[in-house]
Amino acid sequence: MTTITLVQGDITRQSADAIVNAANSSLLGGGGVDGAIHRRGGPAILEECRALRASRYGKGLPTGQAVATTAGALDARWVIHTVGPRFTHDEDRSELLASCYRESLRVADELGARTVAFPAVSAGIYGWPMEDAARIAVETVRAVETSVEEVRFVLFDERAYEAFAAQLR
Ligand code: AR6
């Protein structure tokens, strides 16, 4: 059984086996939660991301996939980088967003992570409406088979927290 918990706050202050990063396919950092993770986690994360670019992901990490690195100075063993889809009205990309959660948990299982903290992937710079992002996140995690014991959604502000709480009610 996987327990879903909600926390309002900064994901870089969390203690968990794995912290999920809402990255971009370059894996070389950016703004939002990605910038915060690299800032607080320090250069070891970027170093490993660069190595992944050089070895497995020369064309970048595809949208909907996930890959793990060290967590550097964060209070975690791993950072799992996943690339959410940008929101668009032209095309339904929900399946790619669901894939981020499934793939991140698959990677977490491979690592043996028991506690995994997720931000609201795609719901910031990538423009996904928060209510819909929360629905996809919660529905997907509920449906997935995983050995992860706790999935913790770490929501930056009250609006995001409320959107996730509504899905859990
Ligand atoms: N802790 C928890 N949540 C956070 C934090 C934090 N420290 N900082 C922001 N959020 P975003 P995306 C929330 O933009 O939409 C980057 O440049 C934020 O309020 O971080 O997937 C990447 O490199 C929002 O609710 O990720 C990509 O280019 C949620 O995290 C692009 O942004 C996700 O917002 C990815 O965009």
PDB file of C-alpha atoms and ligand atoms in Angstrom, residues 9-11 22-24 29-34 36 120-126 130 154 156, ligand 1:
ATOM      1  CA  GLY A   9       6.436  24.120   1.156  1.00  0.00           C
ATOM      2  CA  ASP A  10       9.763  24.018  -0.615  1.00  0.00           C
ATOM      3  CA  ILE A  11      10.631  20.573  -1.952  1.00  0.00           C
ATOM      4  CA  ALA A  22      10.388  18.976 -12.896  1.00  0.00           C
ATOM      5  CA  ALA A  23      13.266  19.261 -15.345  1.00  0.00           C
ATOM      6  CA  ASN A  24      13.516  19.999 -19.048  1.00  0.00           C
ATOM      7  CA  GLY A  29      18.884  23.090 -15.190  1.00  0.00           C
ATOM      8  CA  GLY A  30      16.394  25.912 -15.526  1.00  0.00           C
ATOM      9  CA  GLY A  31      14.036  27.986 -13.408  1.00  0.00           C
ATOM     10  CA  GLY A  32      11.283  26.953 -11.012  1.00  0.00           C
ATOM     11  CA  VAL A  33      11.764  23.851  -8.958  1.00  0.00           C
ATOM     12  CA  ASP A  34      14.610  22.762 -11.264  1.00  0.00           C
ATOM     13  CA  ALA A  36      15.911  25.482  -6.747  1.00  0.00           C
ATOM     14  CA  ALA A 120       3.342  19.610  -9.284  1.00  0.00           C
ATOM     15  CA  VAL A 121       5.076  18.673 -12.533  1.00  0.00           C
ATOM     16  CA  SER A 122       4.255  20.964 -15.497  1.00  0.00           C
ATOM     17  CA  ALA A 123       2.061  23.246 -13.367  1.00  0.00           C
ATOM     18  CA  GLY A 124       4.494  26.192 -13.319  1.00  0.00           C
ATOM     19  CA  ILE A 125       6.539  27.423 -16.260  1.00  0.00           C
ATOM     20  CA  TYR A 126       5.014  24.718 -18.480  1.00  0.00           C
ATOM     21  CA  MET A 130      -3.257  23.372 -11.471  1.00  0.00           C
ATOM     22  CA  VAL A 154       5.102  19.015  -2.018  1.00  0.00           C
ATOM     23  CA  PHE A 156       4.686  25.436  -3.190  1.00  0.00           C
TER      24      PHE A 156
HETATM   25  N1  AR6 B   1       9.336  23.445  -4.121  1.00  0.00           N
HETATM   26  C1  AR6 B   1       8.148  22.944  -4.500  1.00  0.00           C
HETATM   27  N2  AR6 B   1       7.480  23.387  -5.579  1.00  0.00           N
HETATM   28  C2  AR6 B   1       8.049  24.372  -6.300  1.00  0.00           C
HETATM   29  C3  AR6 B   1       9.294  24.948  -5.975  1.00  0.00           C
HETATM   30  C4  AR6 B   1       9.954  24.443  -4.824  1.00  0.00           C
HETATM   31  N3  AR6 B   1      11.139  24.903  -4.427  1.00  0.00           N
HETATM   32  N4  AR6 B   1       9.588  25.906  -6.895  1.00  0.00           N
HETATM   33  C5  AR6 B   1       8.548  25.949  -7.765  1.00  0.00           C
HETATM   34  N5  AR6 B   1       7.614  25.019  -7.397  1.00  0.00           N
HETATM   35  P1  AR6 B   1       8.049  24.577 -12.482  1.00  0.00           P
HETATM   36  P2  AR6 B   1       7.279  23.001 -14.849  1.00  0.00           P
HETATM   37  C6  AR6 B   1       6.324  24.700  -8.020  1.00  0.00           C
HETATM   38  O1  AR6 B   1       7.962  25.842 -13.245  1.00  0.00           O
HETATM   39  O2  AR6 B   1       5.998  23.743 -14.951  1.00  0.00           O
HETATM   40  C7  AR6 B   1      12.131  24.882 -15.407  1.00  0.00           C
HETATM   41  O3  AR6 B   1      12.780  25.963 -16.000  1.00  0.00           O
HETATM   42  C8  AR6 B   1       5.717  25.698  -8.958  1.00  0.00           C
HETATM   43  O4  AR6 B   1       5.019  26.704  -8.229  1.00  0.00           O
HETATM   44  O5  AR6 B   1       9.189  24.401 -11.564  1.00  0.00           O
HETATM   45  O6  AR6 B   1       7.278  21.525 -14.994  1.00  0.00           O
HETATM   46  C9  AR6 B   1      12.586  23.558 -16.018  1.00  0.00           C
HETATM   47  O7  AR6 B   1      13.955  23.570 -16.352  1.00  0.00           O
HETATM   48  C10 AR6 B   1       4.769  24.815  -9.760  1.00  0.00           C
HETATM   49  O8  AR6 B   1       3.564  24.605  -9.043  1.00  0.00           O
HETATM   50  O9  AR6 B   1       8.079  23.278 -13.480  1.00  0.00           O
HETATM   51  C11 AR6 B   1      11.717  23.456 -17.229  1.00  0.00           C
HETATM   52  O10 AR6 B   1      12.247  24.211 -18.305  1.00  0.00           O
HETATM   53  C12 AR6 B   1       5.510  23.471  -9.830  1.00  0.00           C
HETATM   54  O11 AR6 B   1       6.526  23.549  -8.831  1.00  0.00           O
HETATM   55  C13 AR6 B   1      10.408  24.074 -16.792  1.00  0.00           C
HETATM   56  O12 AR6 B   1      10.757  24.979 -15.724  1.00  0.00           O
HETATM   57  C14 AR6 B   1       6.183  23.213 -11.167  1.00  0.00           C
HETATM   58  O13 AR6 B   1       6.681  24.431 -11.693  1.00  0.00           O
HETATM   59  C15 AR6 B   1       9.466  23.033 -16.231  1.00  0.00           C
HETATM   60  O14 AR6 B   1       8.238  23.639 -15.948  1.00  0.00           O
END
